[in-house]
Coordinates of C-alpha atoms and ligand atoms in Angstrom, one line a residue:
X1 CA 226.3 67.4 89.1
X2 CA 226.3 65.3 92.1
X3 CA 222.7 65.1 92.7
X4 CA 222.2 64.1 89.4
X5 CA 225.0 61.0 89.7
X6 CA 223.6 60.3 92.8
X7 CA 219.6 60.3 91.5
X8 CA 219.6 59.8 88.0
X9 CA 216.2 61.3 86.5
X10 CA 213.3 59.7 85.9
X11 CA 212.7 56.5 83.8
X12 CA 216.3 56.2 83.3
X13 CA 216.8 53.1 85.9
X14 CA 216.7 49.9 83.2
X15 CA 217.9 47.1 85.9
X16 CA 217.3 44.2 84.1
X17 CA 217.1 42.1 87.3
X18 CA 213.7 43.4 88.6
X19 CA 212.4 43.7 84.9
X20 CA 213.0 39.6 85.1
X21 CA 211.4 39.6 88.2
X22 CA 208.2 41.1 86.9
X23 CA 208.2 39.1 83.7
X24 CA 208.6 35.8 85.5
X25 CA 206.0 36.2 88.4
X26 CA 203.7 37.9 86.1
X27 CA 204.0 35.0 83.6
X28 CA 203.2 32.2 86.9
X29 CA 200.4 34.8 88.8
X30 CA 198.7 37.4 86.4
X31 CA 196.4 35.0 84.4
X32 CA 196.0 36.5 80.5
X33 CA 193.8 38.9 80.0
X34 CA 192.5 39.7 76.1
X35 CA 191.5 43.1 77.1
X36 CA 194.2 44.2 79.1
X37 CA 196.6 42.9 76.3
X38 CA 194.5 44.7 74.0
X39 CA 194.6 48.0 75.9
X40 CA 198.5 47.9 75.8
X41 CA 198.9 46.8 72.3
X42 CA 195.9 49.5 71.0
X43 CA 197.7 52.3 72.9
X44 CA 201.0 51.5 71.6
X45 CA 199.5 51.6 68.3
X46 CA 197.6 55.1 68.6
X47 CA 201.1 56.1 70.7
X48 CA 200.2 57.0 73.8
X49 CA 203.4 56.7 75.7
X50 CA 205.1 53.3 77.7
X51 CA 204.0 55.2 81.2
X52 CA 200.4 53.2 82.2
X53 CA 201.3 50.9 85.4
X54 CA 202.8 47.8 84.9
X55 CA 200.6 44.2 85.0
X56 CA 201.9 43.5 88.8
X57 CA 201.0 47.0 89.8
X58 CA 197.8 46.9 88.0
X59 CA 196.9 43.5 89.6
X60 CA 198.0 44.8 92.8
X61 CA 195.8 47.8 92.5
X62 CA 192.8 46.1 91.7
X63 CA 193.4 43.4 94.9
X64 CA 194.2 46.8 96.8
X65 CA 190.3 47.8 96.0
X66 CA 189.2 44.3 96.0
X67 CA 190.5 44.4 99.8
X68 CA 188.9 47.7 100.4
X69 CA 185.8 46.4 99.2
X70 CA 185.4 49.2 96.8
X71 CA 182.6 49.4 94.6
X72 CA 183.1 53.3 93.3
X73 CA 186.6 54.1 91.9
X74 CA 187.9 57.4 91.1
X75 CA 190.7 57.4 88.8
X76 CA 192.9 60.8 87.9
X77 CA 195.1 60.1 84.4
X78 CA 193.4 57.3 82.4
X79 CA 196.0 57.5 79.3
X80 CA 194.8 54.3 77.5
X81 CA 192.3 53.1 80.4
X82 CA 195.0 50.3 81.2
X83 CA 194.8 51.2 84.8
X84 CA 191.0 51.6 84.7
X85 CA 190.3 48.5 83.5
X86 CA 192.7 46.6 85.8
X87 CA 190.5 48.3 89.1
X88 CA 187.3 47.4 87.0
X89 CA 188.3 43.7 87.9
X90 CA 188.2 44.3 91.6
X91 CA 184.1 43.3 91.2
X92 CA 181.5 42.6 89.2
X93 CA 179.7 45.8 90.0
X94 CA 182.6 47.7 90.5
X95 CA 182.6 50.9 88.8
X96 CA 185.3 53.3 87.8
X97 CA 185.4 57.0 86.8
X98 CA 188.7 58.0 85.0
X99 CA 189.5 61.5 84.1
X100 CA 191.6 62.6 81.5
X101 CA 192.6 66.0 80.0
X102 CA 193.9 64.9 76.2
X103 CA 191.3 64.2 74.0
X104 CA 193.7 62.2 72.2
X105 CA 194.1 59.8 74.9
X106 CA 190.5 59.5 76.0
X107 CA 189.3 58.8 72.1
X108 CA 192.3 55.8 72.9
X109 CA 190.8 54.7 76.4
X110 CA 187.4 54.8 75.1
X111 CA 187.9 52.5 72.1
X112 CA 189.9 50.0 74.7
X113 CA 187.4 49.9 77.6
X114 CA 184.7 49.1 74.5
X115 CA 186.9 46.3 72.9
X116 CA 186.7 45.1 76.9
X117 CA 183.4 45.3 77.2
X118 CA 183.2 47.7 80.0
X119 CA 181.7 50.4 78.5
X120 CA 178.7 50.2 81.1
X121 CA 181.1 50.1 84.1
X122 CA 184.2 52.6 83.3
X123 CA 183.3 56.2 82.8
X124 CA 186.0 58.3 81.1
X125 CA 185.4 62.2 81.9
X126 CA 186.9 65.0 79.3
X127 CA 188.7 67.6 82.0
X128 CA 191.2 68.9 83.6
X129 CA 191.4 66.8 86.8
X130 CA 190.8 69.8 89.2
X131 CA 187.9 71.3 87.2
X132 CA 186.0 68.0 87.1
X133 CA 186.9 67.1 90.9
X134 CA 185.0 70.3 91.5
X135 CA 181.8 69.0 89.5
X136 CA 181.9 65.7 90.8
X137 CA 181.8 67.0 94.7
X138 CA 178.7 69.4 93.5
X139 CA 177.2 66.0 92.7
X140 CA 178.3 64.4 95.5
X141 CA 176.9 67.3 98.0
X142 CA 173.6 67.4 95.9
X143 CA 172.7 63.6 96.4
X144 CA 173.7 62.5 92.7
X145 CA 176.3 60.6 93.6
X146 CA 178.1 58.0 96.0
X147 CA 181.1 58.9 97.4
X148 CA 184.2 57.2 96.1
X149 CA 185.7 54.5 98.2
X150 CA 188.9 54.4 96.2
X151 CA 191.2 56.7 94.5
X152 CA 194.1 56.2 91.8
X153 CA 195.9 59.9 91.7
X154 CA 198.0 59.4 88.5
X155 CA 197.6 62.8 86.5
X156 CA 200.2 65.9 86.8
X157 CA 202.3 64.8 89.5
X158 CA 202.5 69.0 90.4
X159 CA 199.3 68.9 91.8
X160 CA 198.9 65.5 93.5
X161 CA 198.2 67.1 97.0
X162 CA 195.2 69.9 95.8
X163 CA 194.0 66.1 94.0
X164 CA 194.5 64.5 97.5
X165 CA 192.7 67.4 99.7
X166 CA 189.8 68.0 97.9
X167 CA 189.2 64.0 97.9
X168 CA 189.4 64.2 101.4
X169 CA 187.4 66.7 101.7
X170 CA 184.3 66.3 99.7
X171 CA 184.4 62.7 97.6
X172 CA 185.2 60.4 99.8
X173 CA 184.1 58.7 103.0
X174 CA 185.6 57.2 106.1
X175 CA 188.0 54.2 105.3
X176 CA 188.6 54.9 101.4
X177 CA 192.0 54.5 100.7
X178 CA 193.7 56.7 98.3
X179 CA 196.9 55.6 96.4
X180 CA 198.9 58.1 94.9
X181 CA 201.3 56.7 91.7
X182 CA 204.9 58.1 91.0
X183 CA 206.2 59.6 94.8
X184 CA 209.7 58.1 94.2
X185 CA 210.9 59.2 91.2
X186 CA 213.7 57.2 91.1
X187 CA 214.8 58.9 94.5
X188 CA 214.5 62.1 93.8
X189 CA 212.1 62.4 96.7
X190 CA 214.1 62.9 99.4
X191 CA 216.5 65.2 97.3
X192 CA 215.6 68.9 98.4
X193 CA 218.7 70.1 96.1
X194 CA 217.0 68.1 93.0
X195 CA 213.3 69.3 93.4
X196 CA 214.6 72.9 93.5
X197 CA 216.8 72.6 90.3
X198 CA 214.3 71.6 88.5
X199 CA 211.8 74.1 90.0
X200 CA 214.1 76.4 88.3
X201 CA 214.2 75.0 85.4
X202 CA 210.3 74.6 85.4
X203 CA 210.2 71.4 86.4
X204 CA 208.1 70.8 89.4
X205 CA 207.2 67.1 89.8
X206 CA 209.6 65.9 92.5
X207 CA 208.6 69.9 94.1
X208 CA 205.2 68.3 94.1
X209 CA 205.7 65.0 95.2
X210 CA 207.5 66.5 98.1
X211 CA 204.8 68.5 99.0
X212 CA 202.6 65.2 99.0
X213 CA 204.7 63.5 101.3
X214 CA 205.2 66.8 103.5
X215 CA 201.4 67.8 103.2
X216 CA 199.6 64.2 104.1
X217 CA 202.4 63.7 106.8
X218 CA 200.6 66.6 108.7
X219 CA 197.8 65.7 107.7
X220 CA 195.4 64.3 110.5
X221 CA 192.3 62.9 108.3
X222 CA 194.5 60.4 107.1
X223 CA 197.1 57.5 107.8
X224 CA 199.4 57.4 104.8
X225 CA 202.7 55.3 104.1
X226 CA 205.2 55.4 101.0
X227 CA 206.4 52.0 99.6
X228 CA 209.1 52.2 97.2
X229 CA 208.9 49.5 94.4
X230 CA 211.2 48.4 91.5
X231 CA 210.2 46.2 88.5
X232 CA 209.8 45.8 84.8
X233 CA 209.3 49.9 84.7
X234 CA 212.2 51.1 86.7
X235 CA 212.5 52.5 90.6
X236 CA 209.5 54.2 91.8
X237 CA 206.7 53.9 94.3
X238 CA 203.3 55.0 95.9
X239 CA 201.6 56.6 98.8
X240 CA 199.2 55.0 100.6
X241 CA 196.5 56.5 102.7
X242 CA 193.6 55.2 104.2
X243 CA 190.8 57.8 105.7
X244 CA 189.9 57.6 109.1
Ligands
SAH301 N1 196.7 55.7 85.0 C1 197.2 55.4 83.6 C2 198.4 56.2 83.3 C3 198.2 57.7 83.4 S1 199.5 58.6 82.7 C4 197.6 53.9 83.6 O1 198.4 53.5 84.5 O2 197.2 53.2 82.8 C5 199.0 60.3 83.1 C6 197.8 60.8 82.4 O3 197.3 61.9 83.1 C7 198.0 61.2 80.9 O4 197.2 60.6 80.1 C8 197.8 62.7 80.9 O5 197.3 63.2 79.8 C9 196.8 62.9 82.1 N2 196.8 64.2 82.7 C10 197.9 65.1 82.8 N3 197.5 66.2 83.4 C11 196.2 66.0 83.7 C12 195.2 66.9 84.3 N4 195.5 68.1 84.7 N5 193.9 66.4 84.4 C13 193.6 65.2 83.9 N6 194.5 64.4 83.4 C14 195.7 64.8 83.2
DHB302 C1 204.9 59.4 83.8 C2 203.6 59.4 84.3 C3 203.1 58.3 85.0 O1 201.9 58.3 85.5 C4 203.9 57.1 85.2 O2 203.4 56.1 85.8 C5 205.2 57.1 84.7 C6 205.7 58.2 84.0 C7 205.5 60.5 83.1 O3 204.7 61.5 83.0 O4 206.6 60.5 82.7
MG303 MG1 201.7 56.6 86.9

Protein backbone atom coordinates (compact mmCIF):
# COMPACT_ATOMS: atom_id res chain seq x y z
CA UNK A 1 0.00 0.00 0.00
CA UNK A 2 1.43 3.28 -0.80
CA UNK A 3 0.93 4.98 2.44
CA UNK A 4 2.53 2.30 4.00
CA UNK A 5 5.87 2.51 1.53
CA UNK A 6 5.76 5.98 1.84
CA UNK A 7 5.45 5.97 6.10
CA UNK A 8 6.68 2.84 7.21
CA UNK A 9 5.02 2.08 10.78
CA UNK A 10 6.29 2.78 13.86
CA UNK A 11 9.73 1.87 15.33
CA UNK A 12 10.65 0.44 12.04
CA UNK A 13 13.18 3.49 11.02
CA UNK A 14 16.83 1.83 12.18
CA UNK A 15 19.14 4.64 10.36
CA UNK A 16 22.25 3.91 11.72
CA UNK A 17 23.52 7.43 11.02
CA UNK A 18 21.54 9.27 13.73
CA UNK A 19 21.85 6.19 16.10
CA UNK A 20 25.82 7.19 15.81
CA UNK A 21 24.90 10.56 16.29
CA UNK A 22 23.26 9.87 19.63
CA UNK A 23 25.90 7.48 20.76
CA UNK A 24 28.74 9.86 20.04
CA UNK A 25 27.40 13.21 21.58
CA UNK A 26 25.85 11.29 24.37
CA UNK A 27 29.28 9.70 25.12
CA UNK A 28 31.18 13.66 25.03
CA UNK A 29 27.81 15.56 26.83
CA UNK A 30 25.61 13.18 29.07
CA UNK A 31 28.00 12.65 32.06
CA UNK A 32 27.33 8.77 33.50
CA UNK A 33 24.80 8.33 35.62
CA UNK A 34 24.73 4.89 38.04
CA UNK A 35 21.03 5.31 38.46
CA UNK A 36 19.98 6.11 35.16
CA UNK A 37 22.14 3.13 33.85
CA UNK A 38 20.66 1.14 36.52
CA UNK A 39 17.02 2.08 35.55
CA UNK A 40 17.72 0.86 31.91
CA UNK A 41 19.58 -2.24 32.67
CA UNK A 42 16.85 -3.19 35.78
CA UNK A 43 13.98 -2.71 33.30
CA UNK A 44 15.54 -4.71 30.59
CA UNK A 45 15.89 -7.35 33.10
CA UNK A 46 12.22 -7.33 34.50
CA UNK A 47 11.25 -6.69 30.53
CA UNK A 48 9.63 -3.77 30.26
CA UNK A 49 9.90 -2.89 26.67
CA UNK A 50 13.05 -0.77 24.64
CA UNK A 51 10.32 2.40 24.43
CA UNK A 52 11.53 4.84 27.71
CA UNK A 53 13.17 8.07 25.98
CA UNK A 54 16.50 7.95 24.89
CA UNK A 55 19.64 9.63 27.17
CA UNK A 56 19.60 12.89 24.78
CA UNK A 57 15.89 13.27 25.13
CA UNK A 58 15.97 12.56 28.74
CA UNK A 59 18.69 15.11 29.31
CA UNK A 60 16.94 17.47 27.17
CA UNK A 61 13.79 17.09 29.12
CA UNK A 62 15.19 17.60 32.27
CA UNK A 63 17.20 21.05 30.96
CA UNK A 64 13.58 21.75 29.35
CA UNK A 65 12.24 21.88 33.15
CA UNK A 66 15.43 23.14 34.47
CA UNK A 67 14.73 26.19 32.01
CA UNK A 68 11.19 26.37 33.12
CA UNK A 69 12.23 26.48 36.46
CA UNK A 70 10.00 23.71 37.47
CA UNK A 71 9.90 22.48 40.74
CA UNK A 72 6.47 20.17 40.44
CA UNK A 73 6.47 17.60 37.50
CA UNK A 74 3.68 15.69 36.35
CA UNK A 75 4.61 12.69 34.40
CA UNK A 76 1.80 10.38 32.40
CA UNK A 77 3.57 6.69 31.51
CA UNK A 78 6.47 6.01 33.94
CA UNK A 79 7.36 2.33 32.44
CA UNK A 80 10.62 1.81 34.37
CA UNK A 81 10.82 5.57 35.89
CA UNK A 82 13.71 6.25 33.25
CA UNK A 83 12.07 9.36 32.29
CA UNK A 84 11.10 10.33 35.89
CA UNK A 85 14.24 10.17 37.18
CA UNK A 86 16.00 12.06 34.28
CA UNK A 87 13.27 15.29 35.15
CA UNK A 88 14.17 14.60 38.96
CA UNK A 89 17.61 16.06 37.94
CA UNK A 90 16.30 19.29 36.81
CA UNK A 91 16.74 20.39 40.94
CA UNK A 92 17.47 19.50 44.05
CA UNK A 93 13.93 20.01 45.28
CA UNK A 94 12.44 19.10 42.20
CA UNK A 95 9.65 16.70 42.59
CA UNK A 96 7.95 14.38 40.12
CA UNK A 97 4.66 12.59 40.12
CA UNK A 98 4.54 9.66 37.49
CA UNK A 99 1.48 7.69 36.75
CA UNK A 100 1.30 4.45 35.51
CA UNK A 101 -1.55 1.91 34.82
CA UNK A 102 0.59 -1.70 34.90
CA UNK A 103 1.36 -2.80 38.10
CA UNK A 104 3.96 -4.72 36.61
CA UNK A 105 5.82 -1.71 35.54
CA UNK A 106 5.28 0.40 38.60
CA UNK A 107 6.69 -2.64 41.00
CA UNK A 108 9.86 -1.97 38.13
CA UNK A 109 9.92 2.00 38.53
CA UNK A 110 9.65 1.68 42.08
CA UNK A 111 12.58 -0.65 42.79
CA UNK A 112 14.65 1.81 40.23
CA UNK A 113 13.80 5.27 41.68
CA UNK A 114 14.83 3.35 45.25
CA UNK A 115 18.18 2.00 43.93
CA UNK A 116 18.45 6.03 42.89
CA UNK A 117 17.70 7.15 45.89
CA UNK A 118 14.73 9.24 44.99
CA UNK A 119 12.32 7.59 46.73
CA UNK A 120 11.47 10.93 48.75
CA UNK A 121 11.23 13.05 45.53
CA UNK A 122 9.47 10.77 42.70
CA UNK A 123 5.99 9.71 43.42
CA UNK A 124 4.68 6.75 41.24
CA UNK A 125 0.73 6.74 41.27
CA UNK A 126 -1.21 3.16 40.55
CA UNK A 127 -4.06 4.44 37.82
CA UNK A 128 -5.28 4.88 34.83
CA UNK A 129 -3.94 8.36 33.78
CA UNK A 130 -7.50 9.97 33.35
CA UNK A 131 -8.86 8.60 36.63
CA UNK A 132 -5.99 9.84 38.70
CA UNK A 133 -5.80 13.35 36.67
CA UNK A 134 -9.23 13.63 38.10
CA UNK A 135 -8.04 13.04 41.83
CA UNK A 136 -5.10 15.05 41.54
CA UNK A 137 -7.27 18.34 40.27
CA UNK A 138 -9.70 17.57 43.41
CA UNK A 139 -6.49 18.15 45.29
CA UNK A 140 -5.38 20.82 43.50
CA UNK A 141 -8.94 22.76 43.87
CA UNK A 142 -9.04 21.79 47.61
CA UNK A 143 -5.69 23.49 48.58
CA UNK A 144 -3.68 20.05 48.83
CA UNK A 145 -1.62 20.55 46.28
CA UNK A 146 0.64 22.88 44.00
CA UNK A 147 -0.17 23.14 40.65
CA UNK A 148 2.26 21.40 38.29
CA UNK A 149 4.66 23.54 36.35
CA UNK A 150 5.63 20.80 34.00
CA UNK A 151 4.16 17.99 32.16
CA UNK A 152 5.63 14.84 30.33
CA UNK A 153 2.28 13.17 28.41
CA UNK A 154 3.79 9.77 27.45
CA UNK A 155 0.87 7.22 28.25
CA UNK A 156 -1.82 5.99 25.52
CA UNK A 157 -1.03 8.08 22.75
CA UNK A 158 -5.28 7.80 21.98
CA UNK A 159 -5.90 10.07 24.56
CA UNK A 160 -3.08 12.61 24.62
CA UNK A 161 -5.44 15.65 24.08
CA UNK A 162 -8.37 14.67 27.11
CA UNK A 163 -4.41 14.34 29.04
CA UNK A 164 -3.61 17.89 27.57
CA UNK A 165 -7.09 19.62 28.35
CA UNK A 166 -7.71 18.69 31.65
CA UNK A 167 -3.99 19.85 32.43
CA UNK A 168 -4.85 22.98 31.19
CA UNK A 169 -7.70 23.24 32.77
CA UNK A 170 -7.28 22.39 36.34
CA UNK A 171 -3.31 21.38 37.17
CA UNK A 172 -1.44 23.74 35.84
CA UNK A 173 -0.67 27.43 35.99
CA UNK A 174 0.24 30.21 33.69
CA UNK A 175 3.67 29.53 31.86
CA UNK A 176 3.92 25.63 32.57
CA UNK A 177 4.96 24.01 29.62
CA UNK A 178 3.69 20.76 28.66
CA UNK A 179 5.58 18.39 26.30
CA UNK A 180 3.77 15.74 24.66
CA UNK A 181 6.18 12.43 23.59
CA UNK A 182 5.48 10.40 20.20
CA UNK A 183 3.45 13.13 17.70
CA UNK A 184 5.48 11.91 14.75
CA UNK A 185 5.28 8.51 14.46
CA UNK A 186 7.67 8.13 12.02
CA UNK A 187 5.36 10.53 9.72
CA UNK A 188 2.43 9.17 9.98
CA UNK A 189 1.17 12.45 11.36
CA UNK A 190 0.41 14.24 8.55
CA UNK A 191 -1.02 11.03 6.77
CA UNK A 192 -4.98 11.41 7.04
CA UNK A 193 -5.12 7.99 4.72
CA UNK A 194 -2.79 6.14 7.52
CA UNK A 195 -4.65 7.28 10.75
CA UNK A 196 -7.92 6.14 9.26
CA UNK A 197 -6.65 2.61 8.27
CA UNK A 198 -5.60 1.95 11.24
CA UNK A 199 -8.73 3.41 12.99
CA UNK A 200 -10.29 0.61 11.11
CA UNK A 201 -8.21 -1.73 12.12
CA UNK A 202 -8.45 -0.56 15.78
CA UNK A 203 -5.56 1.28 15.83
CA UNK A 204 -5.96 4.79 16.85
CA UNK A 205 -2.58 6.39 17.83
CA UNK A 206 -1.72 8.47 14.82
CA UNK A 207 -6.01 9.21 14.96
CA UNK A 208 -5.00 10.63 18.24
CA UNK A 209 -2.00 12.29 17.70
CA UNK A 210 -3.79 14.03 14.94
CA UNK A 211 -6.29 15.24 17.10
CA UNK A 212 -3.46 16.68 19.33
CA UNK A 213 -1.94 18.61 16.82
CA UNK A 214 -5.55 19.63 15.34
CA UNK A 215 -7.05 20.28 18.99
CA UNK A 216 -4.04 22.50 20.60
CA UNK A 217 -3.65 24.26 17.18
CA UNK A 218 -7.20 25.83 18.07
CA UNK A 219 -6.53 25.95 21.14
CA UNK A 220 -6.14 29.57 22.59
CA UNK A 221 -4.76 28.83 26.29
CA UNK A 222 -1.69 27.71 24.82
CA UNK A 223 1.30 28.36 22.25
CA UNK A 224 2.41 24.93 21.06
CA UNK A 225 5.07 23.83 18.33
CA UNK A 226 5.93 20.25 16.99
CA UNK A 227 9.76 19.39 16.51
CA UNK A 228 10.43 16.34 14.72
CA UNK A 229 13.60 14.53 16.04
CA UNK A 230 15.65 11.44 14.82
CA UNK A 231 18.27 9.48 16.93
CA UNK A 232 19.38 6.36 18.50
CA UNK A 233 15.44 5.36 18.69
CA UNK A 234 14.29 6.07 15.25
CA UNK A 235 12.11 9.14 13.57
CA UNK A 236 9.79 10.74 15.99
CA UNK A 237 9.09 13.92 17.79
CA UNK A 238 7.19 16.13 20.41
CA UNK A 239 4.80 18.96 20.97
CA UNK A 240 5.59 21.68 22.76
CA UNK A 241 3.26 24.03 24.55
CA UNK A 242 3.76 26.60 26.92
CA UNK A 243 0.56 28.20 28.93
CA UNK A 244 -0.12 31.61 28.69
N1 LIG B 1 7.93 7.84 30.12
C1 LIG B 1 8.61 6.55 30.05
C2 LIG B 1 8.04 5.66 28.96
C3 LIG B 1 6.56 5.44 29.07
S1 LIG B 1 6.00 4.14 27.99
C4 LIG B 1 10.10 6.81 29.78
O1 LIG B 1 10.39 7.51 28.80
O2 LIG B 1 10.94 6.32 30.54
C5 LIG B 1 4.27 4.32 28.19
C6 LIG B 1 3.76 3.87 29.56
O3 LIG B 1 2.41 4.34 29.69
C7 LIG B 1 3.71 2.35 29.75
O4 LIG B 1 4.38 1.96 30.92
C8 LIG B 1 2.22 2.04 29.85
O5 LIG B 1 1.91 0.99 30.73
C9 LIG B 1 1.67 3.38 30.38
N2 LIG B 1 0.26 3.59 30.11
C10 LIG B 1 -0.46 3.19 29.03
N3 LIG B 1 -1.74 3.57 29.12
C11 LIG B 1 -1.85 4.23 30.31
C12 LIG B 1 -2.94 4.85 30.99
N4 LIG B 1 -4.17 4.88 30.46
N5 LIG B 1 -2.69 5.44 32.18
C13 LIG B 1 -1.45 5.42 32.72
N6 LIG B 1 -0.40 4.83 32.12
C14 LIG B 1 -0.58 4.25 30.93
C1 LIG C 1 5.84 3.47 22.44
C2 LIG C 1 5.54 4.31 23.50
C3 LIG C 1 6.38 5.34 23.83
O1 LIG C 1 6.10 6.19 24.84
C4 LIG C 1 7.57 5.55 23.12
O2 LIG C 1 8.37 6.59 23.48
C5 LIG C 1 7.88 4.72 22.07
C6 LIG C 1 7.02 3.67 21.74
C7 LIG C 1 4.94 2.35 22.09
O3 LIG C 1 3.89 2.19 22.75
O4 LIG C 1 5.26 1.62 21.16
MG1 LIG D 1 7.35 7.96 24.67
Amino acid sequence: MATTALFPTFSTIHDPVPAAVDEYTTEHLVAANDALSHALANSAAHGLPDIMVSAPQGKCLMLLARLAGASNVLELGTLGGYSALWLSEAGPAVRVTSVEVDEAHKTVADANICAAGRQDRVAVVLGRAIDVLATLADDVRAGRRARFDFVFIDADKENSWAYFDRCVRDLVGSGACIYVDNVVRSGALSDEARSREDLDRGDARVWGVRRLVEEVGRDTRVDAVVVQTVGGKGYDGHLMAVVK
